[in-house]
Every structure is written in structure tokens, then in C-alpha cells.
PDB file of C-alpha atoms and ligand atoms in Angstrom:
ATOM      1  CA  MET A   1     123.517  95.069  85.958  1.00 52.00           C
ATOM      2  CA  SER A   2     124.905  97.345  88.627  1.00 68.00           C
ATOM      3  CA  ASP A   3     128.511  96.906  89.677  1.00 78.00           C
ATOM      4  CA  ASN A   4     127.704  98.136  93.196  1.00 90.00           C
ATOM      5  CA  PRO A   5     129.302  95.340  95.284  1.00 94.00           C
ATOM      6  CA  LEU A   6     126.690  95.743  97.998  1.00 97.00           C
ATOM      7  CA  LEU A   7     123.933  95.194  95.456  1.00 97.00           C
ATOM      8  CA  LEU A   8     125.718  92.121  94.141  1.00 97.00           C
ATOM      9  CA  ALA A   9     125.806  90.747  97.693  1.00 98.00           C
ATOM     10  CA  ALA A  10     122.091  91.448  98.125  1.00 98.00           C
ATOM     11  CA  ARG A  11     121.337  89.778  94.812  1.00 98.00           C
ATOM     12  CA  ALA A  12     123.313  86.686  95.807  1.00 98.00           C
ATOM     13  CA  VAL A  13     121.696  86.229  99.225  1.00 98.00           C
ATOM     14  CA  ARG A  14     118.235  86.705  97.711  1.00 98.00           C
ATOM     15  CA  GLU A  15     118.673  83.247  96.188  1.00 98.00           C
ATOM     16  CA  SER A  16     118.498  81.841  99.736  1.00 98.00           C
ATOM     17  CA  ALA A  17     115.227  83.560 100.607  1.00 98.00           C
ATOM     18  CA  TYR A  18     112.528  81.299 102.028  1.00 98.00           C
ATOM     19  CA  ALA A  19     109.319  82.780 100.689  1.00 98.00           C
ATOM     20  CA  PRO A  20     106.899  79.924  99.862  1.00 98.00           C
ATOM     21  CA  TYR A  21     103.851  81.950 100.901  1.00 98.00           C
ATOM     22  CA  SER A  22     104.395  85.244  99.113  1.00 98.00           C
ATOM     23  CA  ASN A  23     106.748  83.925  96.424  1.00 98.00           C
ATOM     24  CA  PHE A  24     108.452  87.290  96.836  1.00 98.00           C
ATOM     25  CA  LYS A  25     112.138  86.778  97.503  1.00 98.00           C
ATOM     26  CA  VAL A  26     114.101  89.705  98.912  1.00 98.00           C
ATOM     27  CA  GLY A  27     117.826  90.114  99.538  1.00 98.00           C
ATOM     28  CA  ALA A  28     119.477  92.804 101.644  1.00 98.00           C
ATOM     29  CA  ALA A  29     123.089  93.734 102.293  1.00 98.00           C
ATOM     30  CA  ILE A  30     124.596  96.137 104.808  1.00 98.00           C
ATOM     31  CA  ARG A  31     128.089  97.605 104.748  1.00 98.00           C
ATOM     32  CA  THR A  32     129.234  98.737 108.168  1.00 98.00           C
ATOM     33  CA  SER A  33     131.699 101.409 109.240  1.00 98.00           C
ATOM     34  CA  SER A  34     134.443  98.760 109.330  1.00 98.00           C
ATOM     35  CA  GLY A  35     133.836  97.914 105.670  1.00 98.00           C
ATOM     36  CA  ALA A  36     132.398  94.484 106.480  1.00 98.00           C
ATOM     37  CA  VAL A  37     129.315  93.330 104.580  1.00 98.00           C
ATOM     38  CA  PHE A  38     126.410  91.462 106.177  1.00 98.00           C
ATOM     39  CA  THR A  39     123.532  89.950 104.253  1.00 98.00           C
ATOM     40  CA  GLY A  40     120.035  88.688 104.925  1.00 98.00           C
ATOM     41  CA  CYS A  41     117.014  87.301 103.111  1.00 98.00           C
ATOM     42  CA  ASN A  42     113.361  87.115 104.023  1.00 98.00           C
ATOM     43  CA  VAL A  43     112.358  83.991 105.942  1.00 98.00           C
ATOM     44  CA  GLU A  44     108.621  83.353 105.983  1.00 98.00           C
ATOM     45  CA  ASN A  45     106.601  81.125 108.296  1.00 98.00           C
ATOM     46  CA  VAL A  46     103.329  79.259 107.998  1.00 98.00           C
ATOM     47  CA  ALA A  47     102.199  81.487 110.884  1.00 98.00           C
ATOM     48  CA  TYR A  48     102.446  84.474 108.581  1.00 98.00           C
ATOM     49  CA  PRO A  49     103.277  87.268 111.075  1.00 97.00           C
ATOM     50  CA  GLU A  50     106.295  85.293 112.245  1.00 98.00           C
ATOM     51  CA  GLY A  51     108.140  85.855 108.987  1.00 98.00           C
ATOM     52  CA  THR A  52     111.133  88.162 108.940  1.00 98.00           C
ATOM     53  CA  CYS A  53     112.290  90.648 106.328  1.00 98.00           C
ATOM     54  CA  ALA A  54     115.606  90.525 104.500  1.00 98.00           C
ATOM     55  CA  GLU A  55     116.742  93.758 106.147  1.00 98.00           C
ATOM     56  CA  ALA A  56     116.046  92.360 109.615  1.00 98.00           C
ATOM     57  CA  GLY A  57     118.143  89.302 108.776  1.00 98.00           C
ATOM     58  CA  ALA A  58     121.058  91.442 107.650  1.00 98.00           C
ATOM     59  CA  ILE A  59     120.826  93.559 110.801  1.00 98.00           C
ATOM     60  CA  ALA A  60     120.808  90.428 112.967  1.00 98.00           C
ATOM     61  CA  ALA A  61     123.924  89.101 111.205  1.00 98.00           C
ATOM     62  CA  MET A  62     125.615  92.470 111.699  1.00 98.00           C
ATOM     63  CA  ALA A  63     124.871  92.546 115.426  1.00 98.00           C
ATOM     64  CA  ALA A  64     125.922  88.917 115.834  1.00 98.00           C
ATOM     65  CA  ALA A  65     129.341  89.959 114.529  1.00 98.00           C
ATOM     66  CA  GLY A  66     129.510  92.747 117.096  1.00 98.00           C
ATOM     67  CA  GLU A  67     128.994  95.573 114.607  1.00 98.00           C
ATOM     68  CA  TYR A  68     126.444  98.324 115.080  1.00 98.00           C
ATOM     69  CA  VAL A  69     127.196 101.166 112.625  1.00 98.00           C
ATOM     70  CA  ILE A  70     125.544 100.969 109.210  1.00 98.00           C
ATOM     71  CA  ALA A  71     127.312 102.844 106.393  1.00 98.00           C
ATOM     72  CA  GLU A  72     125.300 101.692 103.373  1.00 98.00           C
ATOM     73  CA  VAL A  73     122.318  99.476 102.554  1.00 98.00           C
ATOM     74  CA  ALA A  74     121.141  97.634  99.437  1.00 98.00           C
ATOM     75  CA  VAL A  75     117.851  95.795  98.908  1.00 98.00           C
ATOM     76  CA  ILE A  76     116.762  93.820  95.859  1.00 98.00           C
ATOM     77  CA  ALA A  77     113.620  91.995  94.764  1.00 98.00           C
ATOM     78  CA  ASP A  78     111.918  90.827  91.593  1.00 96.00           C
ATOM     79  CA  SER A  79     109.474  93.685  91.343  1.00 96.00           C
ATOM     80  CA  PRO A  80     108.244  96.115  88.667  1.00 95.00           C
ATOM     81  CA  THR A  81     109.758  98.974  90.643  1.00 96.00           C
ATOM     82  CA  PRO A  82     112.477  99.130  93.330  1.00 96.00           C
ATOM     83  CA  VAL A  83     111.188  97.810  96.658  1.00 92.00           C
ATOM     84  CA  PRO A  84     111.578 100.169  99.598  1.00 95.00           C
ATOM     85  CA  PRO A  85     112.090  98.723 103.086  1.00 97.00           C
ATOM     86  CA  CYS A  86     108.812  98.271 104.969  1.00 97.00           C
ATOM     87  CA  GLY A  87     107.999 100.695 107.757  1.00 96.00           C
ATOM     88  CA  GLY A  88     109.302  98.423 110.482  1.00 97.00           C
ATOM     89  CA  CYS A  89     112.583  97.879 108.668  1.00 98.00           C
ATOM     90  CA  ARG A  90     113.014 101.617 108.187  1.00 98.00           C
ATOM     91  CA  GLN A  91     112.893 102.004 111.957  1.00 97.00           C
ATOM     92  CA  LYS A  92     115.256  99.030 112.387  1.00 98.00           C
ATOM     93  CA  LEU A  93     117.759 100.546 109.950  1.00 98.00           C
ATOM     94  CA  LYS A  94     117.489 103.962 111.623  1.00 97.00           C
ATOM     95  CA  GLU A  95     118.597 102.419 114.908  1.00 97.00           C
ATOM     96  CA  PHE A  96     122.053 101.821 113.412  1.00 98.00           C
ATOM     97  CA  ALA A  97     122.287 104.335 110.562  1.00 98.00           C
ATOM     98  CA  SER A  98     122.623 108.094 110.423  1.00 96.00           C
ATOM     99  CA  GLY A  99     120.111 109.949 108.299  1.00 96.00           C
ATOM    100  CA  ASP A 100     122.474 110.441 105.368  1.00 98.00           C
ATOM    101  CA  VAL A 101     123.141 106.717 104.880  1.00 98.00           C
ATOM    102  CA  ARG A 102     122.347 105.644 101.331  1.00 98.00           C
ATOM    103  CA  VAL A 103     119.777 102.912 100.724  1.00 98.00           C
ATOM    104  CA  THR A 104     119.889 101.478  97.206  1.00 98.00           C
ATOM    105  CA  MET A 105     116.682  99.727  96.217  1.00 98.00           C
ATOM    106  CA  ALA A 106     116.882  97.568  93.127  1.00 97.00           C
ATOM    107  CA  THR A 107     114.942  95.240  90.895  1.00 97.00           C
ATOM    108  CA  THR A 108     116.387  92.012  89.554  1.00 96.00           C
ATOM    109  CA  ASP A 109     116.057  93.340  86.007  1.00 96.00           C
ATOM    110  CA  GLY A 110     118.323  96.308  86.660  1.00 93.00           C
ATOM    111  CA  GLY A 111     116.109  99.065  88.000  1.00 92.00           C
ATOM    112  CA  ALA A 112     117.459 101.067  90.894  1.00 95.00           C
ATOM    113  CA  LEU A 113     116.492 103.905  93.185  1.00 97.00           C
ATOM    114  CA  GLU A 114     118.653 105.574  95.809  1.00 98.00           C
ATOM    115  CA  MET A 115     117.310 107.326  98.890  1.00 98.00           C
ATOM    116  CA  THR A 116     118.749 108.245 102.263  1.00 98.00           C
ATOM    117  CA  VAL A 117     117.521 106.865 105.559  1.00 98.00           C
ATOM    118  CA  ASP A 118     116.153 110.328 106.380  1.00 97.00           C
ATOM    119  CA  GLN A 119     114.184 110.408 103.139  1.00 98.00           C
ATOM    120  CA  LEU A 120     112.737 106.985 103.896  1.00 98.00           C
ATOM    121  CA  LEU A 121     111.876 107.804 107.498  1.00 97.00           C
ATOM    122  CA  PRO A 122     111.420 111.529 108.055  1.00 96.00           C
ATOM    123  CA  GLY A 123     110.641 112.496 111.614  1.00 92.00           C
ATOM    124  CA  ALA A 124     111.893 109.195 112.981  1.00 92.00           C
ATOM    125  CA  PHE A 125     111.219 108.232 116.546  1.00 92.00           C
ATOM    126  CA  GLY A 126     114.570 108.252 118.305  1.00 90.00           C
ATOM    127  CA  ALA A 127     116.293 107.949 121.640  1.00 87.00           C
ATOM    128  CA  ALA A 128     116.099 111.723 122.162  1.00 88.00           C
ATOM    129  CA  HIS A 129     112.328 111.465 122.469  1.00 91.00           C
ATOM    130  CA  MET A 130     112.738 109.330 125.572  1.00 91.00           C
ATOM    131  CA  GLU A 131     115.001 111.708 127.454  1.00 87.00           C
ATOM    132  CA  LYS A 132     113.453 113.055 130.655  1.00 71.00           C
ATOM    133  CA  ASP A 133     114.021 116.600 131.916  1.00 64.00           C
TER     134      ASP A 133
HETATM  135  N1  THU B   1     109.972  91.913 102.453  1.00 50.76           N
HETATM  136  C1  THU B   1     111.286  92.071 102.791  1.00 50.76           C
HETATM  137  O1  THU B   1     111.975  91.107 103.155  1.00 50.76           O
HETATM  138  N2  THU B   1     111.814  93.316 102.727  1.00 50.76           N
HETATM  139  C2  THU B   1     111.177  94.408 102.249  1.00 50.76           C
HETATM  140  O2  THU B   1     111.767  95.480 102.182  1.00 50.76           O
HETATM  141  C3  THU B   1     109.775  94.299 101.808  1.00 50.76           C
HETATM  142  C4  THU B   1     109.107  93.007 102.080  1.00 50.76           C
HETATM  143  C5  THU B   1     109.419  90.553 102.472  1.00 50.76           C
HETATM  144  C6  THU B   1     108.502  90.233 103.603  1.00 50.76           C
HETATM  145  C7  THU B   1     107.693  89.082 103.022  1.00 50.76           C
HETATM  146  O3  THU B   1     108.422  87.871 103.216  1.00 50.76           O
HETATM  147  C8  THU B   1     107.652  89.381 101.543  1.00 50.76           C
HETATM  148  O4  THU B   1     108.681  90.323 101.297  1.00 50.76           O
HETATM  149  C9  THU B   1     106.327  89.929 101.061  1.00 50.76           C
HETATM  150  O5  THU B   1     105.920  90.990 101.844  1.00 50.76           O
END
């Protein structure tokens, strides 16, 4: 078991996940530049596309607290291999994280993989692409 406090927070919030349709509970935790930690779990819906990912929940909690700078991310699920954020969540994380921010992906049985935001989302679409000459 990792002693990464962010991973422990992700593991704890995963218990609250509402995933009756996939039976795949996910927990996510974000540490911000202030040192505060925000957590989220996936919340599914009978109208399947309306479900939200754990990472999105953690980002929403962060913004609700008035914080917008991600310093570190952890995600955990009960999976054979560490679960990477889905494509949409990679873009959501990139909105608030620089490319060198570490994302720790873990399995409930102790597996772990670390990647940066840039490694997860190379060539990200960003605000610079929308600048007009
Ligand atoms: N899920 C997350 O919450 N985060 C991820 O990084 C991958 C997938 C959720 C969405 C859905 O509730 C379930 O896992 C199965 O896709």
C-alpha cells in the first residue's frame, strides 16, 4: 500500500462512488498549489451518458473552493492495471495543470503508474490555439 497521501485520499473517496451500472468504482484526488486536497468519485446515471468521472468530480470540488491550479493528481480503481484518465478528463485536467504535473494511477491491490499530464495528453488543444492575429 502506497503512503502517498493523495492516493490515500483517492482510495477513501472511491468508497463513495455511485457506479451501479458499470460496477467500476473510481476515486480521484487533486492537490492544488495551496496544498489543499480535493476529491471526487464517479457518479453514474440511468441515462448512461449523464454519468460523471471521478476526476471531473474532484475538479468541480476544487473550483467550488475557488482554486484553479492543480499540482498533483491521483486516480485509483479496482482494475488489473492502473486506470488512466479518459480522454475527456485528460483535457479537463490540462485546463488547470501544467504539463509536468504528476498523475499517479493506481490499482486497489497496490499497482501504480506515474505519468505527467503532457505524457497523457501530448499535443493538447489549448487557449493559444484560439488566439487571433
Ligand atoms: N471512470 C472514471 O471515473 N475515471 C476514469 O479515469 C475512467 C473511467 C468511470 C466512468 C464510469 O463511471 C466508469 O468509470 C466506467 O467507465
